[in-house]
Coordinates of C-alpha atoms in Angstrom, one line a residue:
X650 CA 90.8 97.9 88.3
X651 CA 88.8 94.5 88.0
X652 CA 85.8 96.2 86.4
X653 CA 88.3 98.5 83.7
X654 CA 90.1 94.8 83.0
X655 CA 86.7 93.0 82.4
X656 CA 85.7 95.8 80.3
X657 CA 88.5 95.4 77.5
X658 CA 87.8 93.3 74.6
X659 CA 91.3 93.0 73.7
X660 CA 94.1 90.8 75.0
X661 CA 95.8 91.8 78.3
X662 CA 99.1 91.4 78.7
X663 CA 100.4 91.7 82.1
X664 CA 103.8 92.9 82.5
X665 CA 106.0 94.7 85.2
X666 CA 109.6 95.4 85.4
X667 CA 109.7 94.0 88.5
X668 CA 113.4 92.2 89.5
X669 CA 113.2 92.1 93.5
X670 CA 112.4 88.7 95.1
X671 CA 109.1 87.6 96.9
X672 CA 110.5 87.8 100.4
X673 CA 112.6 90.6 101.6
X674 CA 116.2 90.7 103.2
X675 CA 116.5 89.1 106.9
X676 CA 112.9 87.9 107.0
X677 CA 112.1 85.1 108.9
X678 CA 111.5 82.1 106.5
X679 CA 109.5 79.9 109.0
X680 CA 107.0 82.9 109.1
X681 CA 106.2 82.0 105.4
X682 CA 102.7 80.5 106.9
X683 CA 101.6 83.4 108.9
X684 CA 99.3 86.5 107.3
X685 CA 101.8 89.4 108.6
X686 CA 104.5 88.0 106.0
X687 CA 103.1 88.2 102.7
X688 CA 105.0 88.0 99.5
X689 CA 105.8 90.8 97.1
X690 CA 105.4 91.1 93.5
X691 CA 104.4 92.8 90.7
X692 CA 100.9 92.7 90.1
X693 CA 98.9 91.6 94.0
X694 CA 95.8 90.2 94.0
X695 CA 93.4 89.3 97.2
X696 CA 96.8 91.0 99.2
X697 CA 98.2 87.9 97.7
X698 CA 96.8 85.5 100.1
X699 CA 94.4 82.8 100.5
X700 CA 91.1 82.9 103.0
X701 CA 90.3 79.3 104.2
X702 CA 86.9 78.9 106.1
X703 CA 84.8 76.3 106.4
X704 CA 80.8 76.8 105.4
X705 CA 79.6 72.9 106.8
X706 CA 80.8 69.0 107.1
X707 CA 80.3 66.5 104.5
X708 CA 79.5 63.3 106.9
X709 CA 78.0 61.7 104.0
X710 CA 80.8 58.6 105.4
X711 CA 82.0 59.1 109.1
X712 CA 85.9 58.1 107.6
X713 CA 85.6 60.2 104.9
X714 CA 83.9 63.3 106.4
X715 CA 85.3 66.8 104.8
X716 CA 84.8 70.1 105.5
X717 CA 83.0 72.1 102.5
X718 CA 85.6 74.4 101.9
X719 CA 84.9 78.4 101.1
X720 CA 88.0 79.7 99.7
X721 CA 88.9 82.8 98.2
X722 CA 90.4 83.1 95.6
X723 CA 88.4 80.0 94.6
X724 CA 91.2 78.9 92.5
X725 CA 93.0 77.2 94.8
X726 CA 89.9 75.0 96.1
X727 CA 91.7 72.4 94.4
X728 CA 94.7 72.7 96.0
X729 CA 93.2 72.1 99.7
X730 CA 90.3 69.9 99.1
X731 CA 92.6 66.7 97.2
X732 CA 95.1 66.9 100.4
X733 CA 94.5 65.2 103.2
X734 CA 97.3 64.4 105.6
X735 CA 97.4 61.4 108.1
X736 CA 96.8 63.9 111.0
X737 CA 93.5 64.7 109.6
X738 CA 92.8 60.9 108.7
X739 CA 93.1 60.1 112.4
X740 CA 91.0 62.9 113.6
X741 CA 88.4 62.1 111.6
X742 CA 87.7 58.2 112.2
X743 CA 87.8 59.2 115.7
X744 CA 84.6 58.9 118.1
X745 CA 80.9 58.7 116.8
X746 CA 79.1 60.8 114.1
X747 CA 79.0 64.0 117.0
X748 CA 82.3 63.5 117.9
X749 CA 83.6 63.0 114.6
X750 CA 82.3 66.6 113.7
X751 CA 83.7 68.2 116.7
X752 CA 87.0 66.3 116.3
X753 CA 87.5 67.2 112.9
X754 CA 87.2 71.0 113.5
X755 CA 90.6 70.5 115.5
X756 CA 92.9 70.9 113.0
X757 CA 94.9 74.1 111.5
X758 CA 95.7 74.4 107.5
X759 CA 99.3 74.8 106.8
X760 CA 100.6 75.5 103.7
X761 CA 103.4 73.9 101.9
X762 CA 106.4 76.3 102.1
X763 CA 107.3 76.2 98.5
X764 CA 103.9 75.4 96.7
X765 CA 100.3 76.3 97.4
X766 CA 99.6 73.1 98.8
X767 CA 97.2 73.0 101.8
X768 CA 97.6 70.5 104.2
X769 CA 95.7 69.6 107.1
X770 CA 97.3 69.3 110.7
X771 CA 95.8 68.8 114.3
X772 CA 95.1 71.4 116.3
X773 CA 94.3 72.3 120.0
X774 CA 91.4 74.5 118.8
X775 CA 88.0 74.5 116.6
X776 CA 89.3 75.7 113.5
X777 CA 87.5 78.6 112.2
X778 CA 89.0 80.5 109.7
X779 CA 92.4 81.6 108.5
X780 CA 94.5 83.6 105.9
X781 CA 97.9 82.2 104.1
X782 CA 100.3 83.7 101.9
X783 CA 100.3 82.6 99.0
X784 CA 103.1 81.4 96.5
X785 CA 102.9 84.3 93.8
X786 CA 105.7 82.7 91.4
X787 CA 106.4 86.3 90.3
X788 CA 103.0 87.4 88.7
X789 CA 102.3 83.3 87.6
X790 CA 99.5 82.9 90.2
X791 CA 98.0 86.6 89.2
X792 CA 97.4 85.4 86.0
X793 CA 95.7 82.0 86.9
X794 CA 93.3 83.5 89.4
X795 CA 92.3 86.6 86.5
X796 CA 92.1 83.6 84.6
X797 CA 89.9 81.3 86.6
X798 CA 87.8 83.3 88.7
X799 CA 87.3 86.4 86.5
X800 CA 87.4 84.6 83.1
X801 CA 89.9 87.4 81.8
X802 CA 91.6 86.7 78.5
X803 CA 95.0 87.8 80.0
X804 CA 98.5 86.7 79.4
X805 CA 101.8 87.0 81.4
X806 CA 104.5 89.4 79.4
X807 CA 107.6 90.0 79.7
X808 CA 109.4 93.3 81.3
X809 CA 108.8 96.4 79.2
X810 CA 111.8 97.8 79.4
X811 CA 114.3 97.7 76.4
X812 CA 117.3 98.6 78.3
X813 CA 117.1 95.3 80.5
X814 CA 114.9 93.3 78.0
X815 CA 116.1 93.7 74.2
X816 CA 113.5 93.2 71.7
X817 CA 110.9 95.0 73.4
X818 CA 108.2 97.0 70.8
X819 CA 109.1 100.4 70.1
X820 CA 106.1 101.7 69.4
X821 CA 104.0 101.1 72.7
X822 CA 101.9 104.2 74.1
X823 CA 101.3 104.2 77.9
X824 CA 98.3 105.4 79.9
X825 CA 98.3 105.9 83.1
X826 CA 95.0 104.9 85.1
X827 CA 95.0 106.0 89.1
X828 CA 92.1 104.1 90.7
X829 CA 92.0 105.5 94.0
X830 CA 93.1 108.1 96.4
X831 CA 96.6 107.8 97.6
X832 CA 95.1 108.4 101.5
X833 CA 92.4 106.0 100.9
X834 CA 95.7 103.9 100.8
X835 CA 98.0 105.3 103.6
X836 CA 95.0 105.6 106.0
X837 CA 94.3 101.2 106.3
X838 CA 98.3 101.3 106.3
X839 CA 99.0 103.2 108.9
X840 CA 96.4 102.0 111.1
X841 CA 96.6 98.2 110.5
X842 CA 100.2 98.8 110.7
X843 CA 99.6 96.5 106.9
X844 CA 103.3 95.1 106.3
X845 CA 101.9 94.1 102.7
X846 CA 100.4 97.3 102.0
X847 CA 104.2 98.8 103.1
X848 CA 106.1 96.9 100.6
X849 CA 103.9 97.2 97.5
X850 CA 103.6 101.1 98.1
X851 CA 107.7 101.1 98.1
X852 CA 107.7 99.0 95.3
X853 CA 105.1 101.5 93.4
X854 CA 107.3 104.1 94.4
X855 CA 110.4 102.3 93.3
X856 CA 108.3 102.0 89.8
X857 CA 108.0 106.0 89.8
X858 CA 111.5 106.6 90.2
X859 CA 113.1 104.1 88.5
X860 CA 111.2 102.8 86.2
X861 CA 111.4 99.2 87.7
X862 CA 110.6 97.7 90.7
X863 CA 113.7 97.1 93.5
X864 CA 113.0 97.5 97.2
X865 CA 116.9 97.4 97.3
X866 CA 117.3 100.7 94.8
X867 CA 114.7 102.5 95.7
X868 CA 116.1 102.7 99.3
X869 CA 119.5 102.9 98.2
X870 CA 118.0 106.0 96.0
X871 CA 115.5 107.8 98.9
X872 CA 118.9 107.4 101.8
X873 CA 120.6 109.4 98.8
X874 CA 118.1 112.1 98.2
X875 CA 115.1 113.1 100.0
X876 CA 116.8 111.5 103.3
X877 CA 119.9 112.3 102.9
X878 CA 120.0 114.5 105.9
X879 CA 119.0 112.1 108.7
X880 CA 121.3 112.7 111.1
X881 CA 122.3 109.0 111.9
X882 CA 122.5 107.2 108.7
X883 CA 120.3 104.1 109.5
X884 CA 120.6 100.3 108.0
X885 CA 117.3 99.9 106.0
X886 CA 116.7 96.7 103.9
X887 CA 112.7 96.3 103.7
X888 CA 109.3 98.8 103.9
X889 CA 107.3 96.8 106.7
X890 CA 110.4 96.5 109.4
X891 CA 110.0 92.7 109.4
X892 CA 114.0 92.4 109.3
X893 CA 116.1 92.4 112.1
X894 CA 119.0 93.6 109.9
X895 CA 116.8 97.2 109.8
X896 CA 118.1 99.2 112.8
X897 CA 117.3 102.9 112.8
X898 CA 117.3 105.5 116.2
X899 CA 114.8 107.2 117.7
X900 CA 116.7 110.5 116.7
X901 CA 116.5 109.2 113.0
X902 CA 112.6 108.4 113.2
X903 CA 112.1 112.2 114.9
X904 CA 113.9 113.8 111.9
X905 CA 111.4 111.9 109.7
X906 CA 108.1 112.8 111.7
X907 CA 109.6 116.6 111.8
X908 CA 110.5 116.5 108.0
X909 CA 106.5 115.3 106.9
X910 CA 105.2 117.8 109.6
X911 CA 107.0 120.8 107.3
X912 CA 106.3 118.8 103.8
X913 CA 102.6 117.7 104.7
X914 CA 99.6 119.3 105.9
X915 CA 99.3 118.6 109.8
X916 CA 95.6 118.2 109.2
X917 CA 96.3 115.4 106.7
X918 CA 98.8 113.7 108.9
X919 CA 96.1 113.5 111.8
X920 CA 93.9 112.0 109.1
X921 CA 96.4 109.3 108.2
X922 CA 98.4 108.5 111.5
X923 CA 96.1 106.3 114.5
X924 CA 95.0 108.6 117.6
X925 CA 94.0 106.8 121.4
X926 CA 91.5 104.0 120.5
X927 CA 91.7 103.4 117.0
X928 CA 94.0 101.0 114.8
X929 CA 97.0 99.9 116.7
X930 CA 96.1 102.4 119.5
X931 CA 92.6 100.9 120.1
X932 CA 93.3 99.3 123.5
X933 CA 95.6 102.5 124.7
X934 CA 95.4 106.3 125.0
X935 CA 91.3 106.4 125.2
X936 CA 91.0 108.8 128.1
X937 CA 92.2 112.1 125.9
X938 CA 92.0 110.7 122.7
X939 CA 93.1 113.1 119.9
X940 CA 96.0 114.6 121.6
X941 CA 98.3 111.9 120.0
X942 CA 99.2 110.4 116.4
X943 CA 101.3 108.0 116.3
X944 CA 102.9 104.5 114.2
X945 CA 103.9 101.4 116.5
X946 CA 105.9 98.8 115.6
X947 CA 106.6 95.5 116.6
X948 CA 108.6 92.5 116.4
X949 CA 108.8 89.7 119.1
X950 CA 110.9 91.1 122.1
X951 CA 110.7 94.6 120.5
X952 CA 108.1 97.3 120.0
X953 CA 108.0 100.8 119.3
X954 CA 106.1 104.1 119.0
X955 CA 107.3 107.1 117.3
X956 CA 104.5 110.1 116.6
X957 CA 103.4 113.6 117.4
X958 CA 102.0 114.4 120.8
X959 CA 100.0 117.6 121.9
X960 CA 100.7 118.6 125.6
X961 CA 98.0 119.7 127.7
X962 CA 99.5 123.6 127.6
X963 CA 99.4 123.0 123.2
X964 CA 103.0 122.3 122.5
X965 CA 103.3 119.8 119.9
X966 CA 106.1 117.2 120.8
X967 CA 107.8 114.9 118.2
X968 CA 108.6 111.7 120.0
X969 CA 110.3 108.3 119.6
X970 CA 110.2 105.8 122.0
X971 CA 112.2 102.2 120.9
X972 CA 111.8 98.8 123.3
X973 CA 114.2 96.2 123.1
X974 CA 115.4 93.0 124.1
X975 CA 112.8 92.5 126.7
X976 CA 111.3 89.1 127.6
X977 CA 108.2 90.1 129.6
X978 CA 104.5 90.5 127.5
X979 CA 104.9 93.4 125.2
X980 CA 101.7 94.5 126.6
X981 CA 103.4 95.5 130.0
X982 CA 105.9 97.2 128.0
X983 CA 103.3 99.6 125.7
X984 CA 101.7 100.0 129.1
X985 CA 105.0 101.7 130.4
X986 CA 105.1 103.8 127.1
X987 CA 101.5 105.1 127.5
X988 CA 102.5 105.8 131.2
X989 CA 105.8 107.6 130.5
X990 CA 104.3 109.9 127.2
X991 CA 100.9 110.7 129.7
X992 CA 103.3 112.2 132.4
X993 CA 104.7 114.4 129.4
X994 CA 101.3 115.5 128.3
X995 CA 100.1 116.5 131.8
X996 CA 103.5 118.5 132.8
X997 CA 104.8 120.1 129.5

């Protein structure tokens, strides 16, 4: 996409009807820090999020010693390297040169929740690297980092779409460019269990449907159509599951497994979904791996795994297994799962 955009020697205007908001319904809004909780918009860029590491110390003055920052998207080098918070101030004039440049690795970068500000704040451990959501002010910061780091000639437009914006040309032509294989997609999403990579795909398919991008229609649209058949009706407000307020069954999830087993090629769902050892599986199911395919899901004090297991006589089982409300290490918990689902393999 970066190399077709470079390419153009015209002006680029970058527009989406996109009217959902940057965080979805129920999230947590202290998470707003943390890598899992990304925001949504039109137009992502970098998985809309800022990678802070550190490439050496500047002790060029022991009370003014910095870290040389590598950041990426560069843009925001600015926004890190002019902030530095009393916390860090203190760190740093402690000790002698040595222990001013172990000192100083102590810290964590924590963003401010409703700029890109980074600030500096002591830590327990030697910072090494990190990744923070960034603020995408709709598709504002797209344009700035296209701008700044890619030295494209690109403007932010308005909404192409007469019936909610009046005044829109008439006379535009559209051509559709896919860049990639949808699998080549699914596959990272499924594995990493990628909440960002789950709420721009709804979004894109909100975009097909509609016209416009809604996480709130296009769910209200799919529990009217295509799943209109689930046989207890769940409560569904985002793509990744980071809301509490979702709450589906197990009975639900099994009609959904059992309704892509009919509409999609088993071979392709094997392809797609994590077996024993790989992705969120890679610490469970290693002994006979390839007898399951499966999706976890977790949340603190909750955690799931729904999927397709073959039994050691060749049935193929559709299962759901949901965890709540526990307050031991989830760990002990998947444990119990992977015990329970290898007692079903071995006797059915």
């Amino acid at each position: 996409v970066l190399d077709f955009l470079k390419a153009q020697h015209k002006s680029i205007y970058l527009s989406g009807n996109y009217i959902d908001s940057a965080l979805g319904y129920g999230w947590a809004w202290d998470d707003y820090n943390d890598d899992y909780m990304v925001e949504r918009n039109a137009f992502p860029i970098y998985g809309n999020t800022i990678k802070v590491g550190i490439s050496g110390y500047d002790f060029a003055d022991r009370r003014t010693s910095k870290p040389i920052w590598n950041l990426t998207p560069h843009y925001f080098v600015n926004d890190i390297d002019s902030i530095f918070t009393a916390d860090y101030k203190t760190i740093a004039l402690t000790g002698d040169a040595d222990n001013v440049k172990l000192n100083t690795q102590k810290f964590v970068v924590i963003r401010n929740r409703t700029s890109n500000k980074l600030n500096l704040r002591q830590g327990t451990t030697v910072f090494n690297k990190t990744e923070i959501p960034f603020v995408t002010n709709v598709n504002k910061t797209t344009v700035e980092i296209l701008k700044n780091d890619f030295q494209l000639n690109i403007t932010e437009g308005r909404l192409l779409d007469e019936s909610l914006y009046p005044g829109t040309p008439a006379n535009l032509r559209w051509h559709k460019i896919k860049s990639q294989p949808a699998d080549s997609l699914f596959k990272p999403m499924m594995h990493r269990s990628d909440n960002f990579f789950a709420e721009q795909t709804l979004l894109m398919v909100s975009n097909e449907y509609l016209g416009y991008m809604s996480t709130e229609k296009i769910i209200e649209t799919l529990l009217n159509a295509d799943l209109k058949d689930v046989p207890q009706k769940p409560k569904w407000v985002d793509a990744s599951g980071l809301s509490r307020y979702n709450l589906f069954t197990p009975q639900s999830f099994v009609y959904i497994l059992t309704k892509m087993k009919k509409e999609f090629a088993w071979e392709r769902l094997k392809t797609i979904l994590a077996t024993g050892g790989t992705g969120t599986l890679s610490s469970y199911y290693k002994k006979d791996s390839g007898y399951i395919y499966a999706k976890t899901g977790t949340l603190s004090n909750n955690c799931a795994l729904s999927g397709y297991l073959i039994t050691k006589k060749g049935k193929l089982l559709i299962f759901s297994v949901l965890n709540n409300n526990y307050i031991t290490n989830a760990v002990l918990v998947r444990k119990a799962v992977e015990h329970f689902l290898l007692t079903i393999r071995e006797n059915y």
